[in-house]
Coordinates of C-alpha atoms in Angstrom, one line a residue:
Chain P
X1 CA -17.1 -11.3 23.9
X2 CA -20.7 -12.2 24.2
X3 CA -21.2 -15.6 22.7
X4 CA -24.7 -16.1 21.6
X5 CA -25.9 -19.5 20.8
X6 CA -28.1 -18.6 17.8
X7 CA -25.2 -17.4 15.7
X8 CA -23.3 -20.6 15.5
X9 CA -26.6 -22.4 14.8
X10 CA -27.3 -20.1 11.9
X11 CA -23.8 -20.6 10.5
X12 CA -24.1 -24.3 11.0
X13 CA -27.0 -24.5 8.7
X14 CA -24.5 -24.3 5.8
X15 CA -22.9 -27.5 7.1
X16 CA -25.3 -29.5 9.2
X17 CA -24.1 -30.7 12.5
X18 CA -23.3 -34.4 12.7
X19 CA -25.5 -37.0 14.1
X20 CA -24.1 -38.2 17.4
X21 CA -21.4 -40.8 17.0
X22 CA -20.6 -39.8 13.4
X23 CA -16.9 -39.4 12.8
X24 CA -16.0 -35.7 13.0
X25 CA -13.6 -35.9 10.0
X26 CA -16.4 -35.4 7.4
X27 CA -17.8 -32.3 9.1
X28 CA -14.3 -30.8 9.2
X29 CA -14.1 -31.2 5.4
X30 CA -17.5 -29.7 4.9
X31 CA -16.7 -26.9 7.2
X32 CA -13.5 -26.1 5.4
X33 CA -15.3 -26.0 2.1
X34 CA -18.1 -23.8 3.5
X35 CA -15.5 -21.4 5.0
X36 CA -13.2 -21.2 2.0
X37 CA -15.6 -21.2 -1.0
X38 CA -17.2 -17.8 -0.5
X39 CA -13.9 -16.1 -0.5
X40 CA -12.7 -18.1 -3.5
X41 CA -15.9 -17.3 -5.3
X42 CA -15.4 -13.6 -4.8
X43 CA -11.8 -13.9 -6.1
X44 CA -12.8 -15.9 -9.1
X45 CA -15.5 -13.5 -10.2
X46 CA -13.6 -10.3 -9.4
X47 CA -10.0 -11.2 -10.4
X48 CA -9.8 -14.3 -12.5
X49 CA -12.8 -13.9 -14.7
X50 CA -12.0 -10.3 -15.6
X51 CA -8.4 -11.3 -16.3
X52 CA -9.5 -14.1 -18.6
X53 CA -11.8 -11.7 -20.3
X54 CA -8.9 -9.3 -20.8
X55 CA -6.8 -12.2 -22.2
X56 CA -9.5 -13.0 -24.7
X57 CA -9.9 -9.3 -25.7
X58 CA -6.1 -9.0 -26.2
X59 CA -6.5 -11.3 -29.2
X60 CA -9.2 -9.3 -30.7
X61 CA -9.8 -5.9 -32.3
X62 CA -12.3 -4.3 -30.0
X63 CA -13.3 -0.9 -28.7
X64 CA -15.6 -0.2 -25.8
X65 CA -17.1 2.8 -27.5
X66 CA -18.1 1.2 -30.8
X67 CA -21.0 -1.2 -30.9
X68 CA -19.0 -3.8 -32.9
X69 CA -18.4 -7.3 -31.4
X70 CA -14.7 -8.2 -30.9
X71 CA -13.0 -9.5 -34.0
X72 CA -10.3 -12.2 -33.6
X73 CA -6.9 -11.0 -34.8
X74 CA -4.5 -13.4 -33.2
X75 CA -1.3 -12.0 -31.9
X76 CA -1.5 -8.8 -33.9
X77 CA -2.1 -6.6 -30.8
X78 CA 0.9 -8.1 -29.1
X79 CA 3.0 -7.5 -32.2
X80 CA 1.8 -3.9 -32.3
X81 CA 2.7 -3.3 -28.7
X82 CA 6.1 -5.0 -28.8
X83 CA 7.2 -3.2 -32.0
X84 CA 5.8 0.2 -31.1
X85 CA 8.6 2.8 -30.7
X86 CA 6.2 4.7 -28.4
X87 CA 6.2 1.7 -26.0
X88 CA 10.0 1.5 -26.2
X89 CA 10.2 5.1 -25.1
X90 CA 7.7 4.6 -22.2
X91 CA 9.6 1.5 -21.1
X92 CA 12.8 3.5 -20.9
X93 CA 11.1 6.2 -18.9
X94 CA 9.6 3.5 -16.6
X95 CA 13.0 1.8 -16.2
X96 CA 14.7 5.1 -15.3
X97 CA 12.0 6.0 -12.9
X98 CA 11.9 2.5 -11.2
X99 CA 15.7 2.3 -10.9
X100 CA 16.2 5.8 -9.6
X101 CA 13.3 5.9 -7.2
X102 CA 13.8 2.4 -5.7
X103 CA 17.5 2.9 -5.5
X104 CA 17.1 6.2 -3.7
X105 CA 14.5 4.7 -1.3
X106 CA 16.7 1.8 -0.5
X107 CA 19.7 3.9 0.4
X108 CA 17.7 6.4 2.4
X109 CA 15.4 3.8 4.0
X110 CA 18.3 1.7 5.2
X111 CA 20.2 4.7 6.5
X112 CA 17.2 5.9 8.5
X113 CA 16.5 2.4 9.9
X114 CA 20.2 2.0 10.8
X115 CA 20.2 5.3 12.6
X116 CA 17.0 4.5 14.4
X117 CA 18.2 1.1 15.5
X118 CA 21.2 2.6 17.1
X119 CA 19.1 5.0 19.3
X120 CA 18.1 3.8 22.7
X121 CA 15.2 6.1 23.4
X122 CA 12.4 7.3 21.3
X123 CA 12.6 4.5 18.7
X124 CA 8.8 3.9 18.6
X125 CA 8.0 7.6 18.3
X126 CA 10.6 8.1 15.6
X127 CA 9.4 5.1 13.6
X128 CA 5.9 6.3 13.7
X129 CA 6.9 9.8 12.6
X130 CA 8.8 8.4 9.6
X131 CA 5.9 6.2 8.6
X132 CA 3.4 9.0 8.0
X133 CA 4.0 9.5 4.3
X134 CA 3.4 5.9 3.6
X135 CA -0.1 6.0 5.1
X136 CA -1.4 8.8 2.9
X137 CA -3.4 8.4 -0.2
X138 CA -1.5 8.9 -3.5
X139 CA -4.1 11.6 -4.3
X140 CA -3.3 13.5 -1.1
X141 CA 0.5 13.0 -1.6
X142 CA 0.3 14.0 -5.3
X143 CA -1.6 17.2 -4.4
X144 CA 0.6 18.1 -1.4
X145 CA 3.6 18.0 -3.7
X146 CA 2.0 19.7 -6.6
X147 CA 1.4 22.6 -4.4
X148 CA 4.9 22.5 -2.8
X149 CA 6.5 22.3 -6.2
X150 CA 4.5 25.1 -7.8
X151 CA 6.7 27.5 -9.7
X152 CA 5.2 30.7 -8.4
X153 CA 4.1 30.1 -4.8
X154 CA 5.5 26.7 -4.0
X155 CA 7.4 26.4 -0.8
X156 CA 10.3 24.5 -2.4
X157 CA 11.0 27.4 -4.8
X158 CA 10.6 29.8 -2.0
X159 CA 13.3 28.0 0.0
X160 CA 15.6 27.8 -3.0
X161 CA 15.0 31.5 -3.6
X162 CA 16.0 32.5 -0.1
X163 CA 19.1 30.3 -0.4
X164 CA 20.0 32.2 -3.5
X165 CA 19.7 29.3 -5.8
X166 CA 17.0 30.6 -8.1
X167 CA 13.7 29.0 -9.1
X168 CA 13.1 25.7 -10.8
X169 CA 10.1 24.9 -13.0
X170 CA 9.7 21.5 -11.3
X171 CA 6.7 20.1 -13.0
X172 CA 6.7 21.9 -16.3
X173 CA 10.1 21.1 -17.6
X174 CA 10.9 17.7 -19.2
X175 CA 13.9 16.8 -17.2
X176 CA 12.8 18.1 -13.8
X177 CA 9.3 16.6 -14.1
X178 CA 10.7 13.0 -14.0
X179 CA 13.0 14.0 -11.2
X180 CA 10.0 15.4 -9.3
X181 CA 8.2 12.2 -9.7
X182 CA 11.1 10.3 -8.4
X183 CA 11.5 12.6 -5.4
X184 CA 7.8 12.4 -4.5
X185 CA 7.7 8.6 -4.8
X186 CA 10.9 8.4 -2.7
X187 CA 9.3 10.6 -0.1
X188 CA 6.2 8.4 0.1
X189 CA 7.9 5.0 0.0
X190 CA 11.2 5.4 1.8
X191 CA 9.3 4.5 5.0
X192 CA 8.4 1.1 3.6
X193 CA 12.1 0.1 3.1
X194 CA 12.9 1.7 6.5
X195 CA 10.2 -0.4 8.2
X196 CA 11.4 -3.7 6.8
X197 CA 15.1 -2.9 7.2
X198 CA 14.3 -1.9 10.8
X199 CA 12.6 -5.3 11.4
X200 CA 15.8 -7.0 10.0
X201 CA 18.1 -4.9 12.1
X202 CA 16.2 -5.5 15.3
X203 CA 16.2 -9.2 14.7
X204 CA 20.0 -9.5 14.5
X205 CA 21.0 -11.5 17.6
X206 CA 22.8 -9.3 20.2
X207 CA 25.3 -12.0 21.0
X208 CA 26.9 -11.7 17.6
X209 CA 27.8 -8.1 18.4
X210 CA 29.0 -9.0 21.8
X211 CA 31.3 -11.7 20.4
X212 CA 32.6 -9.2 17.9
X213 CA 33.3 -6.6 20.5
X214 CA 35.3 -9.2 22.5
X215 CA 37.4 -9.6 19.4
X216 CA 37.8 -5.8 19.3
X217 CA 36.3 -5.7 15.9
X218 CA 35.9 -2.2 14.4
X219 CA 32.5 -0.7 14.0
X220 CA 32.8 -0.8 10.2
X221 CA 33.8 -4.5 10.4
X222 CA 30.8 -5.3 12.5
X223 CA 28.5 -3.5 10.2
X224 CA 30.0 -5.2 7.1
X225 CA 30.3 -8.7 8.4
X226 CA 27.4 -9.0 10.8
X227 CA 24.7 -6.4 10.2
X228 CA 24.7 -6.2 6.4
X229 CA 24.7 -10.0 5.5
X230 CA 21.9 -10.6 8.0
X231 CA 19.7 -7.8 6.8
X232 CA 20.5 -8.1 3.1
X233 CA 18.0 -10.8 2.1
X234 CA 15.1 -9.0 3.8
X235 CA 16.2 -5.8 2.2
X236 CA 16.2 -7.4 -1.2
X237 CA 12.6 -8.6 -0.7
X238 CA 11.6 -5.1 0.2
X239 CA 13.3 -3.9 -3.0
X240 CA 11.3 -6.4 -5.1
X241 CA 8.0 -5.3 -3.6
X242 CA 8.9 -1.7 -4.2
X243 CA 10.1 -2.3 -7.7
X244 CA 6.9 -4.1 -8.7
X245 CA 4.8 -1.3 -7.2
X246 CA 6.8 1.4 -8.9
X247 CA 6.6 -0.4 -12.2
X248 CA 2.9 -0.2 -12.2
X249 CA 2.6 3.2 -10.5
X250 CA -0.3 5.1 -11.9
X251 CA -2.0 7.3 -9.3
X252 CA 1.0 9.5 -8.6
X253 CA 1.7 10.1 -12.3
X254 CA -1.9 10.9 -13.0
X255 CA -2.1 13.5 -10.2
X256 CA 1.3 15.0 -10.2
X257 CA 2.2 15.4 -13.9
X258 CA -0.5 13.7 -15.9
X259 CA 2.3 12.2 -18.0
X260 CA 3.6 15.6 -19.1
X261 CA 5.1 17.8 -20.0
X262 CA 5.0 16.2 -23.4
X263 CA 5.5 12.6 -22.6
X264 CA 8.4 13.0 -20.3
X265 CA 6.8 11.3 -17.3
X266 CA 4.6 8.9 -19.2
X267 CA 5.2 5.5 -17.6
X268 CA 4.0 2.2 -19.1
X269 CA 1.0 2.2 -16.7
X270 CA 0.0 5.6 -17.8
X271 CA 0.4 4.8 -21.4
X272 CA -1.9 1.8 -21.0
X273 CA -4.5 4.1 -19.6
X274 CA -4.2 6.5 -22.5
X275 CA -4.6 3.6 -25.0
X276 CA -7.5 2.2 -23.1
X277 CA -9.5 5.2 -22.0
X278 CA -8.4 8.0 -24.3
X279 CA -7.8 6.0 -27.5
X280 CA -10.5 3.5 -26.7
X281 CA -8.4 0.7 -28.2
X282 CA -9.5 -1.9 -25.7
X283 CA -8.0 -4.8 -27.5
X284 CA -4.5 -3.4 -27.7
X285 CA -4.7 -2.0 -24.2
X286 CA -5.5 -5.5 -23.0
X287 CA -2.6 -7.1 -24.8
X288 CA -0.4 -4.3 -23.4
X289 CA -1.6 -5.0 -19.8
X290 CA -1.2 -8.8 -20.2
X291 CA 2.4 -8.2 -21.4
X292 CA 3.1 -6.0 -18.4
X293 CA 1.8 -8.8 -16.0
X294 CA 3.9 -11.4 -17.8
X295 CA 7.1 -9.2 -17.6
X296 CA 6.5 -8.7 -13.9
X297 CA 6.0 -12.4 -13.3
X298 CA 9.1 -13.4 -15.3
X299 CA 11.4 -10.8 -13.7
X300 CA 10.1 -11.6 -10.2
X301 CA 10.8 -15.3 -10.8
X302 CA 14.4 -14.6 -11.8
X303 CA 14.8 -12.3 -8.8
X304 CA 13.4 -14.8 -6.4
X305 CA 15.7 -17.5 -7.7
X306 CA 18.6 -15.2 -7.2
X307 CA 17.4 -14.5 -3.7
X308 CA 17.2 -18.3 -3.0
X309 CA 20.9 -18.6 -4.0
X310 CA 21.9 -15.8 -1.7
X311 CA 20.1 -17.4 1.2
X312 CA 21.8 -20.7 0.6
X313 CA 25.2 -19.2 0.9
Chain E
X1 CA 5.2 -14.7 10.1
X2 CA 2.9 -12.1 11.5
X3 CA 4.2 -12.1 15.0
X4 CA 7.9 -12.8 14.5
X5 CA 8.3 -9.7 12.3
X6 CA 5.7 -7.6 14.1
X7 CA 7.7 -8.1 17.3
X8 CA 10.7 -6.6 15.7
X9 CA 9.0 -3.2 15.4
X10 CA 9.6 -1.4 18.6
X11 CA 6.3 -0.3 20.1
X12 CA 6.1 2.8 22.2
X13 CA 8.3 2.5 25.2
X14 CA 10.2 -0.4 23.8
X15 CA 13.2 2.0 23.7
X16 CA 13.5 1.9 27.4
X17 CA 15.0 -1.6 27.6
X18 CA 17.4 -2.2 30.4
X19 CA 20.7 -0.4 29.9
X20 CA 23.9 -2.3 30.1
X21 CA 26.6 -0.5 31.8
X22 CA 29.3 0.4 29.3
X23 CA 32.9 1.4 29.6
X24 CA 33.3 5.2 29.1
X25 CA 33.2 5.8 25.4
X26 CA 36.1 7.6 23.7
X27 CA 35.5 11.1 22.3
X28 CA 35.4 9.8 18.8
X29 CA 32.4 7.7 19.5
X30 CA 30.6 10.6 21.2
X31 CA 31.1 12.8 18.1
X32 CA 29.8 10.0 16.0
X33 CA 26.7 9.7 18.1
X34 CA 26.1 13.4 17.9
X35 CA 26.5 13.3 14.1
X36 CA 24.0 10.4 13.9
X37 CA 21.4 12.3 15.9
X38 CA 21.7 15.4 13.8
X39 CA 21.5 13.4 10.6
X40 CA 18.4 11.6 11.9
X41 CA 16.8 14.9 12.9
X42 CA 17.4 16.4 9.5
X43 CA 15.9 13.4 7.8
X44 CA 12.9 13.5 10.2
X45 CA 12.3 17.2 9.4
X46 CA 12.4 16.5 5.6
X47 CA 10.0 13.6 5.9
X48 CA 7.5 15.4 8.2
X49 CA 7.7 18.9 6.6
X50 CA 5.3 18.4 3.7
X51 CA 2.6 17.2 6.2
X52 CA 3.2 20.2 8.5
X53 CA 3.1 22.5 5.5
X54 CA -0.2 21.1 4.3
X55 CA -1.7 21.6 7.8
X56 CA -0.4 25.1 7.9
X57 CA -1.8 25.9 4.5
X58 CA -5.2 24.5 5.6
X59 CA -5.5 27.1 8.4
X60 CA -4.1 30.1 6.5
X61 CA -6.0 33.0 5.1
X62 CA -6.3 32.9 1.3
X63 CA -3.7 35.7 0.7
X64 CA -1.2 34.0 3.0
X65 CA -1.5 30.8 1.1
X66 CA -0.2 32.5 -2.0
X67 CA 2.4 34.7 -0.3
X68 CA 5.8 34.9 -1.9
X69 CA 8.1 34.2 -0.2
X70 CA 6.2 31.4 1.6
X71 CA 5.1 32.3 5.2
X72 CA 6.2 29.8 7.7
X73 CA 4.8 31.6 10.7
X74 CA 3.0 34.8 11.8
X75 CA 0.0 34.3 9.5
X76 CA -3.6 34.8 10.4
X77 CA -5.3 31.6 11.4
X78 CA -8.7 30.8 9.9
X79 CA -10.9 27.8 9.8
X80 CA -12.9 28.9 6.8
X81 CA -11.2 26.2 4.5
X82 CA -12.5 23.5 6.8
X83 CA -15.9 25.0 6.8
X84 CA -15.8 25.0 3.0
X85 CA -14.9 21.3 3.0
X86 CA -18.2 20.4 4.7
X87 CA -20.6 23.2 3.9
X88 CA -21.7 24.4 0.4
X89 CA -20.1 27.7 -0.2
X90 CA -22.7 30.5 0.2
X91 CA -25.4 28.0 1.0
X92 CA -26.4 25.8 3.9
X93 CA -26.4 22.3 2.4
X94 CA -23.6 19.8 2.6
X95 CA -20.8 20.4 0.1
X96 CA -19.8 17.9 -2.7
X97 CA -16.8 17.0 -0.6
X98 CA -18.9 16.2 2.4
X99 CA -21.0 13.8 0.2
X100 CA -17.8 12.2 -1.1
X101 CA -16.6 11.7 2.4
X102 CA -19.8 10.1 3.4
X103 CA -19.5 7.8 0.3
X104 CA -16.0 6.9 1.3
X105 CA -17.0 6.0 4.8
X106 CA -19.8 3.8 3.4
X107 CA -17.7 2.1 0.7
X108 CA -14.5 1.6 2.8
X109 CA -16.6 0.4 5.8
X110 CA -18.7 -2.1 3.9
X111 CA -15.9 -3.5 1.8
X112 CA -13.8 -4.0 5.0
X113 CA -16.7 -5.8 6.7
X114 CA -17.2 -8.0 3.6
X115 CA -13.5 -8.8 3.3
X116 CA -13.2 -9.6 7.0
X117 CA -16.4 -11.8 7.0
X118 CA -15.1 -13.8 4.1
X119 CA -11.4 -13.8 4.9
X120 CA -11.3 -14.7 8.6
X121 CA -13.2 -18.0 8.3
X122 CA -11.2 -19.0 5.2
X123 CA -7.9 -18.2 7.0
X124 CA -9.0 -20.4 9.9
X125 CA -9.9 -23.2 7.6
X126 CA -6.5 -23.0 5.8
X127 CA -4.8 -22.9 9.1
X128 CA -6.6 -25.8 10.7
X129 CA -7.4 -28.3 8.0
X130 CA -5.6 -30.3 5.4
X131 CA -7.2 -28.6 2.4
X132 CA -6.3 -30.3 -0.9
X133 CA -3.6 -28.4 -2.7
X134 CA -3.4 -25.9 0.2
X135 CA -0.1 -24.3 -0.9
X136 CA -1.2 -23.8 -4.4
X137 CA -4.5 -22.3 -3.3
X138 CA -2.8 -19.9 -1.0
X139 CA -0.3 -18.9 -3.7
X140 CA -3.2 -18.5 -6.2
X141 CA -4.9 -16.2 -3.7
X142 CA -1.8 -14.1 -3.3
X143 CA -1.1 -14.0 -7.0
X144 CA -4.4 -12.3 -7.7
X145 CA -2.7 -9.2 -6.3
X146 CA 0.2 -9.2 -8.8
X147 CA -1.7 -7.4 -11.5
X148 CA -1.4 -3.7 -12.1
X149 CA -4.6 -2.0 -11.2
X150 CA -4.8 -0.1 -14.4
X151 CA -4.8 -3.5 -16.3
X152 CA -7.5 -5.0 -14.1
X153 CA -9.6 -1.9 -14.4
X154 CA -10.3 -2.5 -18.1
X155 CA -12.0 -5.9 -17.8
X156 CA -13.7 -4.9 -14.6
X157 CA -15.0 -1.8 -16.4
X158 CA -16.5 -4.0 -19.1
X159 CA -17.9 -6.6 -16.7
X160 CA -19.5 -3.9 -14.6
X161 CA -21.0 -2.3 -17.7
X162 CA -22.7 -5.6 -18.5
X163 CA -23.9 -6.1 -14.9
X164 CA -25.0 -2.5 -14.4
X165 CA -22.5 -2.0 -11.6
X166 CA -20.8 1.0 -13.2
X167 CA -21.2 4.1 -11.1
X168 CA -22.6 2.2 -8.1
X169 CA -21.3 2.0 -4.6
X170 CA -21.9 -1.7 -4.6
X171 CA -19.5 -2.1 -7.5
X172 CA -16.7 -0.4 -5.6
X173 CA -17.5 -2.3 -2.4
X174 CA -17.2 -5.6 -4.3
X175 CA -13.9 -4.8 -6.0
X176 CA -12.3 -3.4 -2.8
X177 CA -13.4 -6.5 -0.9
X178 CA -11.9 -8.7 -3.6
X179 CA -8.7 -6.8 -3.3
X180 CA -8.6 -7.1 0.5
X181 CA -9.6 -10.8 0.8
X182 CA -6.2 -12.2 -0.2
X183 CA -4.5 -9.9 2.3
X184 CA -7.0 -10.7 5.0
X185 CA -6.5 -14.4 4.5
X186 CA -2.7 -14.3 4.5
X187 CA -2.4 -12.0 7.5
X188 CA -5.1 -13.8 9.5
X189 CA -3.6 -17.2 8.8
X190 CA -0.5 -15.9 10.7
X191 CA -2.7 -15.0 13.6
X192 CA -4.7 -18.3 13.6
X193 CA -1.4 -20.3 13.5
X194 CA -0.4 -18.7 16.7
X195 CA -3.5 -20.0 18.5
X196 CA -2.9 -23.6 19.5
X197 CA -5.3 -26.0 17.8
X198 CA -5.4 -27.9 21.2
X199 CA -7.8 -25.3 22.5
X200 CA -10.4 -26.5 20.0
X201 CA -9.6 -30.1 20.5
X202 CA -10.1 -29.7 24.2
X203 CA -13.4 -27.9 23.6
X204 CA -14.6 -30.7 21.3
X205 CA -13.8 -33.2 24.0
X206 CA -16.1 -31.2 26.2
X207 CA -18.9 -31.8 23.7
X208 CA -18.7 -28.7 21.5
X209 CA -18.8 -29.1 17.8
X210 CA -15.9 -27.9 15.7
X211 CA -17.8 -24.8 14.7
X212 CA -18.8 -24.0 18.3
X213 CA -15.2 -24.5 19.3
X214 CA -14.1 -22.0 16.7
X215 CA -16.8 -19.5 17.6
X216 CA -16.5 -19.7 21.3
X217 CA -12.8 -20.2 21.9
X218 CA -10.6 -19.3 18.9
X219 CA -12.5 -16.3 17.6
X220 CA -12.3 -14.3 20.8
X221 CA -8.6 -14.8 20.9
X222 CA -8.3 -13.6 17.3
X223 CA -10.1 -10.3 17.9
X224 CA -6.9 -8.2 18.1
X225 CA -5.5 -9.7 14.9
X226 CA -8.9 -9.2 13.2
X227 CA -8.9 -5.6 14.2
X228 CA -5.4 -5.0 12.9
X229 CA -6.1 -6.7 9.6
X230 CA -9.4 -4.9 9.2
X231 CA -7.7 -1.5 9.7
X232 CA -5.3 -2.3 6.9
X233 CA -8.2 -3.2 4.6
X234 CA -9.9 0.0 5.7
X235 CA -6.9 2.1 4.9
X236 CA -6.5 0.5 1.5
X237 CA -10.2 1.1 0.6
X238 CA -10.1 4.6 2.0
X239 CA -7.0 5.6 -0.1
X240 CA -7.8 3.8 -3.3
X241 CA -8.0 6.0 -6.4
X242 CA -7.7 4.1 -9.7
X243 CA -10.9 2.0 -9.4
X244 CA -12.7 4.9 -7.8
X245 CA -12.0 7.2 -10.7
X246 CA -12.7 4.8 -13.5
X247 CA -15.7 3.0 -12.1
X248 CA -17.7 5.9 -10.8
X249 CA -18.6 9.2 -12.5
X250 CA -21.4 11.0 -10.7
X251 CA -20.9 13.2 -7.6
X252 CA -23.4 11.3 -5.4
X253 CA -21.6 8.0 -5.8
X254 CA -18.0 9.1 -6.0
X255 CA -15.6 8.6 -3.1
X256 CA -13.3 11.2 -1.7
X257 CA -10.0 10.5 -3.5
X258 CA -11.4 11.4 -7.0
X259 CA -13.5 14.2 -5.5
X260 CA -10.4 15.7 -4.0
X261 CA -8.4 15.2 -7.2
X262 CA -11.3 17.0 -9.0
X263 CA -10.5 20.2 -7.1
X264 CA -7.5 20.8 -9.3
X265 CA -9.5 21.1 -12.5
X266 CA -10.3 24.6 -13.8
X267 CA -8.2 27.7 -14.1
X268 CA -7.7 28.7 -10.5
X269 CA -6.8 26.2 -7.8
X270 CA -8.0 26.8 -4.3
X271 CA -5.0 25.3 -2.5
X272 CA -6.4 26.3 1.0
X273 CA -9.5 24.1 0.3
X274 CA -7.4 21.3 -1.1
X275 CA -5.1 21.4 1.9
X276 CA -8.0 21.3 4.3
X277 CA -9.8 18.4 2.6
X278 CA -6.5 16.5 2.4
X279 CA -6.0 17.0 6.1
X280 CA -9.6 15.9 6.9
X281 CA -9.1 12.9 4.6
X282 CA -5.8 11.8 6.0
X283 CA -6.7 12.2 9.7
X284 CA -8.6 8.9 10.1
X285 CA -5.9 7.0 8.4
X286 CA -3.2 8.4 10.6
X287 CA -5.3 7.6 13.7
X288 CA -5.9 4.0 12.4
X289 CA -2.2 3.6 11.6
X290 CA -1.4 4.6 15.1
X291 CA -3.8 2.0 16.5
X292 CA -2.1 -0.9 14.5
X293 CA 1.5 0.3 14.9
X294 CA 2.5 -3.0 16.4
X295 CA 1.4 -4.9 13.3
X296 CA 2.7 -2.5 10.8
X297 CA 5.5 -4.7 9.4
X298 CA 3.4 -7.8 8.8
X299 CA 0.6 -5.7 7.4
X300 CA 2.8 -3.7 5.1
X301 CA 4.8 -6.5 3.7
X302 CA 1.7 -8.3 2.6
X303 CA 0.2 -5.0 1.7
X304 CA 2.9 -4.6 -0.9
X305 CA 1.8 -7.8 -2.5
X306 CA -1.8 -7.0 -2.0
X307 CA -1.9 -4.1 -4.5

């Protein structure tokens, strides 16, 4: 790398170089401040400030389309959201979707990782192949699958037809629409669980297996008493990441089903969007959003505590 | 964390580790092995099929795209969908999609540069110095990524409207950079921790200032890590959809994800064109992912937090 001398000098202008003999401690501190504060500034303006704004708006009645200043209403918006039967319905849909999708991904992802870890050759290539779905944009994934699940000329129905199973209206029937959403999410994110499980499996020390095979332990015993306990904590962390992401999934719902048919695939995130951008009820939408964040944080805290207990054992 | 986990992902060729000689396996084990291979192959086909199908669709003639039953092979190959992605149909100018792709390159590139320029020095400072409340600061940085995008987009929308940043590329660049900075700091801190601080101490004994020591000795060692981190930031900005659709509206500013999503409006949907644009859009990401395959685990784990 070409090291030019003018560049450090330019950067040093932010924190002047010390006079000879001055203790270096002080410049270190200035350097740290000069290096950290720009990043912090960006985060404060783009994340914290908007969030505080949303927090303020959540206590007001306000709409972005009307030219009326926000009017303070206290906790009324929160009460509305918590008691709304619509929200209860969306929460149930979201719960069903998160549990089914993440559950499916965990089982599949771990299975694939286990199978890959037992192969001697082609591990790298296989891993890369399985990772492709995860790298794609939700828009691309949503469109891919919308086409494949099309009732008339979708390839999935075409295959079902030739297997003599008949056609299914995947995205236009209430029950199958949610199922489709779960399937597509599973297709895209199984690789994530697989990748982390694979990391865990590869990190299991080989000598444990060797000791077990000296004891003539069965394959199943080795799996249950060595592999699983060592991979479990890592797997649980992966599950948490996935659950948080699935909980706030928006893009895929928007592209694949647009919440429909009816409201059968309307998750909480999608409902927030409807309240905010179709109903223009900015105050309520903000309260709704803040509540979602709070729920995620509380659940994550419980989960992390549970994880700590597991690790201690 | 970056390296310990990253190492665990087998890179290409890692499969050829020295083979231990084993006693001849009983027939049961051999059957088991065969079953495992078949199962793995089936799963691989299921995972890869949608991508293959989309590529096939993108090179099919229009009538073959809508053929019932679906045509897996033996169709006429055409590249007209790809031409339509880039060139205005029936004209000579660049198509809307081509403009959107150009916008995507600009926005993703600029936001990645910004995130890297801000994140790498911060990561170095967190790694090397006793910053007051370091742990709290780092956790705070990470926690800015816990919010659902759809929730953040409301206040950002309001803020941008006040600042006149709605429907500008600068607006997208700033928000993407803000989303990538936490990830950059966390991932880069792992890389910086791996470089011994003694290198810088030695350089300072030779009369360099701390800054020069960082610039001349540590930074060059960090280049591979910076590249890997930047690629993740690039992929995130490239694929991002929620902010792109709510913060931009006009075709000359819009990035590719909302532009591609816009193709499904209307009564008839040109799936050939959608397939072709999806392939064009996904190609760079797959290339980049291939380049950083060694760092995938570390990147993805934080990536999950990042969004």
